[in-house]
């Protein structure tokens, strides 16, 4: 167990060693049940307990009001891109999207298949290297909802503050790459959704936090599995849930609690990213951050070097030193370090030191 990779993967991503070890301990025999959690009925008392405790932990740690439902669904955040417009895009009322990068674009594309959409703001002209000014976001009075991506995983940008909408327009956020990495006021939102595999666990489960009125009833023509009311009424147990993934999220939430909760984690995450942003900013231009300073993400740090050749050398050498996942996404190029909740401070420190050392040898 001493041979852990220095894992900066964008997703699925690092999990805490303690969480993996606890899962390992319970893997074959869950608390004396004589079977693995994977072998149990999802209708069993044991799994129902895991399901409801996971919900409750999330409510407690993230400050989710009682007037919201917490759902554990399948299909990834990508299925939410379709489910949202299928359930909430009404005829004659456009869905508004803030265009911040790759994931926002995918979300918009799905809504366009369903109905009328409008771009409320966009930073495409700047290659999505920044978050649009909140004051530049224009939401039509009759919009069905406003959708935005709180953290753009590929470009490495993040909203510092969230868009404001009138009460009758639900605010919907794709928080796939920053859910529970910082404190948020849930009551600002109609819906928050996220795949678990970046900040909260393994792949296979999608977390949806939605206001009760939005979970109450959906248009009759929407298929049963793609309706929020189906899953809300059944407490996420309408059909077979991704039980092992939910269990892993449960362990991850307990780890967050032991760390001091989301507020403590937020500071921890900022301390981690500061190490790496400092290495960029103090390199005299050897490393160049992709995101504009005011839009920088505390989750995905994107940066470039002077040439692609040097970038290739950086990736190769980093791998020789035990680092994983530092190659940037092909659409942005360069390098990317993802520093989600479970990535240890110590690993970020080792990366910052490696960056300094690489510069000394190649600068
Ligand atoms: C990873 C990611 C997605 C896609 O998630 P899947 O679970 O793979 O569908 C969507 N949005 C953002 C912001 C992401 O980071």
Coordinates of C-alpha atoms and ligand atoms in Angstrom, one line a residue:
X1 CA 0.0 0.0 0.0
X2 CA 3.0 2.3 0.1
X3 CA 3.1 2.4 -3.7
X4 CA 0.2 4.8 -4.3
X5 CA 0.4 6.8 -7.5
X6 CA 0.5 10.6 -7.4
X7 CA -2.9 10.6 -8.9
X8 CA -4.1 13.9 -10.6
X9 CA -6.7 12.3 -12.8
X10 CA -9.6 14.4 -14.0
X11 CA -12.2 11.6 -13.4
X12 CA -12.6 9.0 -12.2
X13 CA -10.2 10.4 -9.8
X14 CA -8.3 9.7 -6.6
X15 CA -10.1 8.3 -3.6
X16 CA -8.8 8.6 0.0
X17 CA -6.7 5.5 0.9
X18 CA -8.7 5.2 4.2
X19 CA -11.9 4.9 2.2
X20 CA -10.5 2.2 -0.1
X21 CA -9.1 0.3 2.9
X22 CA -12.4 0.4 4.7
X23 CA -14.2 -0.8 1.6
X24 CA -11.6 -3.6 1.3
X25 CA -12.3 -4.6 4.9
X26 CA -16.0 -4.8 4.3
X27 CA -15.8 -6.1 0.7
X28 CA -16.4 -9.8 1.2
X29 CA -18.5 -9.6 4.4
X30 CA -20.4 -6.5 5.1
X31 CA -20.6 -6.0 8.9
X32 CA -21.1 -9.7 9.5
X33 CA -24.0 -10.1 7.0
X34 CA -22.2 -13.1 5.4
X35 CA -22.2 -11.4 2.0
X36 CA -20.9 -8.3 0.2
X37 CA -23.0 -5.2 -0.1
X38 CA -22.9 -6.0 -3.9
X39 CA -24.7 -9.3 -3.3
X40 CA -27.6 -7.8 -1.3
X41 CA -31.1 -7.0 -2.3
X42 CA -31.6 -3.3 -2.7
X43 CA -34.9 -3.8 -0.8
X44 CA -33.0 -5.3 2.2
X45 CA -33.0 -3.4 5.5
X46 CA -29.2 -3.2 5.4
X47 CA -29.1 -1.5 2.0
X48 CA -32.1 0.8 2.8
X49 CA -30.1 1.9 5.8
X50 CA -27.1 2.7 3.6
X51 CA -29.3 4.5 1.1
X52 CA -31.0 6.7 3.7
X53 CA -27.9 7.4 5.8
X54 CA -26.0 8.5 2.6
X55 CA -28.8 11.0 1.9
X56 CA -28.8 12.2 5.5
X57 CA -25.1 12.7 5.6
X58 CA -25.2 14.7 2.4
X59 CA -28.0 16.9 3.8
X60 CA -26.1 17.5 7.0
X61 CA -22.7 18.1 5.5
X62 CA -23.8 20.2 2.6
X63 CA -26.6 22.1 4.4
X64 CA -29.4 20.9 2.2
X65 CA -32.8 22.3 3.4
X66 CA -35.7 19.9 4.0
X67 CA -37.5 21.4 1.1
X68 CA -35.0 19.6 -1.3
X69 CA -34.8 16.0 -2.4
X70 CA -31.5 14.2 -2.7
X71 CA -31.5 11.5 -5.5
X72 CA -29.0 8.9 -6.5
X73 CA -29.4 8.2 -10.2
X74 CA -27.6 6.5 -13.0
X75 CA -26.4 7.6 -16.5
X76 CA -23.9 10.1 -15.3
X77 CA -24.1 13.9 -15.5
X78 CA -24.5 13.4 -19.3
X79 CA -27.9 11.9 -18.9
X80 CA -28.9 14.9 -16.8
X81 CA -28.1 17.1 -19.8
X82 CA -31.2 15.4 -21.5
X83 CA -33.4 14.8 -18.5
X84 CA -33.4 18.5 -17.5
X85 CA -34.9 19.8 -20.8
X86 CA -37.2 16.8 -21.1
X87 CA -38.7 17.6 -17.7
X88 CA -38.4 21.4 -17.5
X89 CA -38.1 23.0 -20.9
X90 CA -41.6 24.3 -21.6
X91 CA -43.1 25.2 -25.0
X92 CA -42.6 28.9 -25.8
X93 CA -40.2 29.4 -22.9
X94 CA -36.6 29.0 -23.9
X95 CA -34.0 27.3 -21.7
X96 CA -31.1 29.7 -21.0
X97 CA -27.5 28.4 -20.9
X98 CA -24.3 30.2 -19.8
X99 CA -21.6 29.0 -22.2
X100 CA -18.3 28.5 -20.3
X101 CA -16.6 25.6 -22.1
X102 CA -16.8 22.0 -23.1
X103 CA -19.3 20.7 -20.6
X104 CA -21.7 23.7 -20.9
X105 CA -21.6 23.1 -24.7
X106 CA -22.6 19.5 -24.3
X107 CA -25.4 20.4 -22.0
X108 CA -26.7 23.0 -24.4
X109 CA -26.5 20.6 -27.4
X110 CA -28.9 18.2 -25.6
X111 CA -31.4 20.9 -24.8
X112 CA -31.4 22.0 -28.4
X113 CA -32.6 18.5 -29.3
X114 CA -35.6 19.0 -27.0
X115 CA -36.7 22.6 -27.5
X116 CA -36.0 26.3 -27.8
X117 CA -32.8 27.5 -26.1
X118 CA -30.9 30.8 -25.7
X119 CA -27.3 31.6 -24.8
X120 CA -27.4 33.8 -21.7
X121 CA -23.7 34.7 -21.9
X122 CA -20.6 33.2 -23.4
X123 CA -16.8 33.4 -23.2
X124 CA -16.2 31.4 -26.4
X125 CA -14.5 34.4 -28.0
X126 CA -11.8 34.1 -25.3
X127 CA -11.5 30.3 -25.9
X128 CA -13.4 29.8 -22.7
X129 CA -10.4 30.9 -20.6
X130 CA -12.7 32.9 -18.2
X131 CA -16.1 32.9 -16.6
X132 CA -18.4 35.6 -18.1
X133 CA -19.1 38.6 -15.8
X134 CA -22.3 37.9 -13.8
X135 CA -23.6 41.3 -15.0
X136 CA -23.3 40.2 -18.6
X137 CA -25.7 37.3 -18.1
X138 CA -29.0 38.0 -19.8
X139 CA -31.9 35.7 -18.9
X140 CA -35.2 36.2 -20.8
X141 CA -38.1 37.0 -18.5
X142 CA -40.0 33.9 -19.8
X143 CA -37.0 31.4 -19.5
X144 CA -37.8 27.9 -18.4
X145 CA -34.6 27.8 -16.4
X146 CA -31.0 29.1 -16.3
X147 CA -28.3 26.4 -16.6
X148 CA -24.7 26.9 -15.8
X149 CA -21.6 24.8 -15.2
X150 CA -20.0 25.8 -11.8
X151 CA -16.6 24.4 -12.7
X152 CA -15.4 23.7 -16.2
X153 CA -13.3 20.6 -15.8
X154 CA -11.5 20.8 -19.1
X155 CA -10.7 24.5 -19.3
X156 CA -10.0 24.9 -15.5
X157 CA -12.4 27.8 -14.8
X158 CA -14.8 28.1 -11.9
X159 CA -17.6 30.5 -10.9
X160 CA -16.6 32.4 -7.7
X161 CA -20.2 33.7 -7.3
X162 CA -23.3 32.3 -8.9
X163 CA -25.7 33.9 -11.4
X164 CA -28.9 35.4 -9.9
X165 CA -32.3 34.8 -11.3
X166 CA -35.8 36.0 -10.5
X167 CA -37.7 33.6 -8.2
X168 CA -39.9 32.1 -10.9
X169 CA -36.8 30.9 -12.9
X170 CA -35.1 27.8 -11.5
X171 CA -31.3 28.1 -11.4
X172 CA -29.7 24.7 -12.5
X173 CA -26.0 23.9 -11.9
X174 CA -23.8 21.2 -13.2
X175 CA -21.5 20.8 -10.3
X176 CA -19.9 17.5 -11.5
X177 CA -16.4 18.7 -10.8
X178 CA -16.8 20.8 -7.7
X179 CA -19.7 19.4 -5.7
X180 CA -19.0 19.5 -1.9
X181 CA -15.6 21.0 -2.5
X182 CA -16.8 24.3 -1.1
X183 CA -19.7 25.6 0.8
X184 CA -22.7 26.8 -1.2
X185 CA -26.1 28.2 -0.3
X186 CA -28.3 25.5 -1.7
X187 CA -31.4 27.6 -1.5
X188 CA -30.2 29.7 -4.4
X189 CA -30.7 26.7 -6.7
X190 CA -33.6 24.8 -8.2
X191 CA -31.3 21.8 -9.1
X192 CA -27.7 20.8 -8.5
X193 CA -26.4 17.7 -10.2
X194 CA -23.1 15.9 -10.4
X195 CA -21.5 12.6 -11.3
X196 CA -19.8 11.2 -8.1
X197 CA -16.6 10.2 -9.7
X198 CA -14.6 13.4 -9.2
X199 CA -15.2 14.7 -5.7
X200 CA -17.5 12.1 -4.0
X201 CA -16.7 8.5 -4.9
X202 CA -16.5 6.1 -7.8
X203 CA -18.4 6.4 -11.1
X204 CA -21.8 4.8 -11.4
X205 CA -23.9 7.2 -9.4
X206 CA -25.2 10.7 -10.2
X207 CA -26.2 13.0 -7.4
X208 CA -29.2 15.2 -8.0
X209 CA -30.3 17.8 -5.4
X210 CA -33.6 19.3 -6.4
X211 CA -36.3 21.6 -4.9
X212 CA -39.4 19.7 -3.9
X213 CA -41.7 21.6 -6.3
X214 CA -39.5 20.5 -9.2
X215 CA -39.6 16.9 -8.0
X216 CA -43.3 16.9 -7.6
X217 CA -44.6 16.3 -11.1
X218 CA -43.2 16.2 -14.5
X219 CA -44.8 16.2 -18.0
X220 CA -46.8 13.1 -18.7
X221 CA -45.0 12.2 -22.0
X222 CA -41.6 11.8 -20.3
X223 CA -40.6 8.1 -19.9
X224 CA -40.8 6.7 -16.4
X225 CA -37.0 6.3 -15.8
X226 CA -36.3 9.8 -17.1
X227 CA -38.7 11.6 -14.8
X228 CA -37.5 13.1 -11.6
X229 CA -40.8 12.5 -9.8
X230 CA -40.4 8.7 -10.3
X231 CA -37.1 8.7 -8.4
X232 CA -38.2 11.3 -5.8
X233 CA -41.3 9.3 -4.9
X234 CA -39.3 6.1 -4.6
X235 CA -36.4 7.6 -2.6
X236 CA -34.1 6.6 -5.5
X237 CA -35.2 2.9 -5.2
X238 CA -37.6 2.8 -8.1
X239 CA -35.4 0.3 -9.8
X240 CA -32.1 -1.4 -8.9
X241 CA -29.8 1.4 -7.8
X242 CA -26.0 1.4 -8.2
X243 CA -25.8 0.1 -4.7
X244 CA -22.0 -0.4 -4.4
X245 CA -21.4 3.2 -5.7
X246 CA -23.9 4.6 -3.2
X247 CA -22.1 2.7 -0.5
X248 CA -18.8 4.2 -1.6
X249 CA -20.2 7.7 -1.5
X250 CA -21.4 6.9 2.0
X251 CA -17.8 6.1 3.1
X252 CA -16.5 9.2 1.3
X253 CA -19.1 11.4 3.1
X254 CA -17.9 10.0 6.5
X255 CA -14.4 10.8 5.4
X256 CA -15.4 14.4 4.7
X257 CA -17.1 14.6 8.1
X258 CA -14.0 13.4 9.8
X259 CA -12.0 16.0 7.9
X260 CA -14.1 18.7 9.6
X261 CA -16.8 19.0 7.0
X262 CA -17.2 21.0 3.8
X263 CA -15.9 24.3 5.3
X264 CA -12.7 22.6 6.3
X265 CA -12.4 20.9 3.0
X266 CA -12.8 24.2 1.2
X267 CA -9.8 25.6 2.9
X268 CA -7.8 22.4 2.4
X269 CA -8.6 22.5 -1.3
X270 CA -7.5 26.2 -1.6
X271 CA -4.3 25.5 0.3
X272 CA -3.6 22.6 -2.2
X273 CA -4.2 24.6 -5.3
X274 CA -2.2 27.6 -4.0
X275 CA 0.9 25.4 -4.0
X276 CA 0.5 24.7 -7.7
X277 CA -0.8 28.2 -8.8
X278 CA 2.2 29.7 -7.0
X279 CA 4.6 27.4 -8.9
X280 CA 3.0 28.8 -12.1
X281 CA 2.9 32.4 -11.1
X282 CA 6.5 32.4 -9.7
X283 CA 8.0 30.7 -12.8
X284 CA 8.5 34.0 -14.6
X285 CA 6.5 32.8 -17.6
X286 CA 8.0 29.3 -17.9
X287 CA 4.5 28.0 -16.9
X288 CA 1.5 29.9 -18.1
X289 CA -1.9 29.4 -16.6
X290 CA -4.6 28.8 -19.2
X291 CA -7.5 30.4 -17.2
X292 CA -7.6 34.1 -16.5
X293 CA -6.6 34.8 -12.9
X294 CA -10.1 35.8 -11.6
X295 CA -11.7 32.7 -13.1
X296 CA -9.2 30.1 -11.9
X297 CA -10.6 26.7 -10.7
X298 CA -9.7 25.3 -7.3
X299 CA -10.3 21.8 -8.8
X300 CA -8.6 21.7 -12.2
X301 CA -5.4 23.6 -12.8
X302 CA -4.7 24.1 -16.5
X303 CA -1.3 25.4 -17.7
X304 CA 1.0 25.4 -20.7
X305 CA 4.7 25.6 -21.4
X306 CA 6.5 27.4 -24.2
X307 CA 6.3 24.5 -26.7
X308 CA 4.5 21.3 -27.2
X309 CA 7.8 19.5 -27.2
X310 CA 8.5 20.8 -23.7
X311 CA 5.0 19.8 -22.6
X312 CA 5.5 16.3 -23.9
X313 CA 8.8 16.1 -21.9
X314 CA 7.0 17.3 -18.8
X315 CA 4.4 14.6 -19.1
X316 CA 6.9 11.9 -19.7
X317 CA 9.2 12.9 -16.9
X318 CA 6.2 13.4 -14.5
X319 CA 5.2 9.8 -15.2
X320 CA 8.7 8.6 -14.5
X321 CA 8.3 10.3 -11.1
X322 CA 5.1 8.5 -10.3
X323 CA 2.6 11.2 -11.4
X324 CA -0.6 10.2 -13.2
X325 CA -3.1 12.2 -15.2
X326 CA -1.2 15.5 -15.8
X327 CA -1.6 15.6 -19.6
X328 CA -4.2 18.2 -20.5
X329 CA -7.4 17.5 -22.4
X330 CA -6.8 17.4 -26.1
X331 CA -9.2 20.3 -26.7
X332 CA -7.1 22.7 -24.6
X333 CA -3.7 21.0 -24.8
X334 CA -0.9 21.5 -22.3
X335 CA -1.1 20.2 -18.7
X336 CA -3.9 19.8 -16.2
X337 CA -3.7 18.9 -12.5
X338 CA -7.0 17.9 -10.9
X339 CA -7.0 18.4 -7.2
X340 CA -10.4 17.2 -6.0
X341 CA -11.4 16.6 -2.4
X342 CA -9.5 13.3 -2.0
X343 CA -6.1 14.5 -3.5
X344 CA -3.7 14.8 -0.6
X345 CA -2.0 18.2 0.2
X346 CA 1.3 16.3 0.3
X347 CA 0.9 15.2 -3.4
X348 CA 0.3 18.8 -4.4
X349 CA 3.4 19.8 -2.6
X350 CA 5.4 17.1 -4.4
X351 CA 4.0 18.3 -7.7
X352 CA 4.9 21.9 -7.0
X353 CA 8.4 20.8 -6.2
X354 CA 8.6 18.7 -9.3
X355 CA 7.5 21.8 -11.4
X356 CA 10.2 23.9 -9.8
X357 CA 12.8 21.2 -10.4
X358 CA 11.7 20.7 -14.0
X359 CA 12.0 24.4 -14.7
X360 CA 15.4 24.5 -13.2
X361 CA 16.5 21.7 -15.6
X362 CA 14.7 23.1 -18.7
X363 CA 14.3 26.8 -18.2
Ligands
LIG1 C1 -17.2 14.8 -15.9 C2 -18.2 15.9 -16.2 C3 -19.4 15.6 -16.8 C4 -19.8 14.2 -17.4 O1 -20.0 13.4 -16.4 P1 -20.5 11.8 -16.7 O2 -20.8 11.3 -15.4 O3 -19.3 11.2 -17.4 O4 -21.6 11.9 -17.7 C5 -20.3 16.6 -17.0 N1 -20.1 17.9 -16.5 C6 -18.9 18.2 -15.9 C7 -18.7 19.6 -15.4 C8 -17.9 17.2 -15.7 O5 -16.8 17.5 -15.1

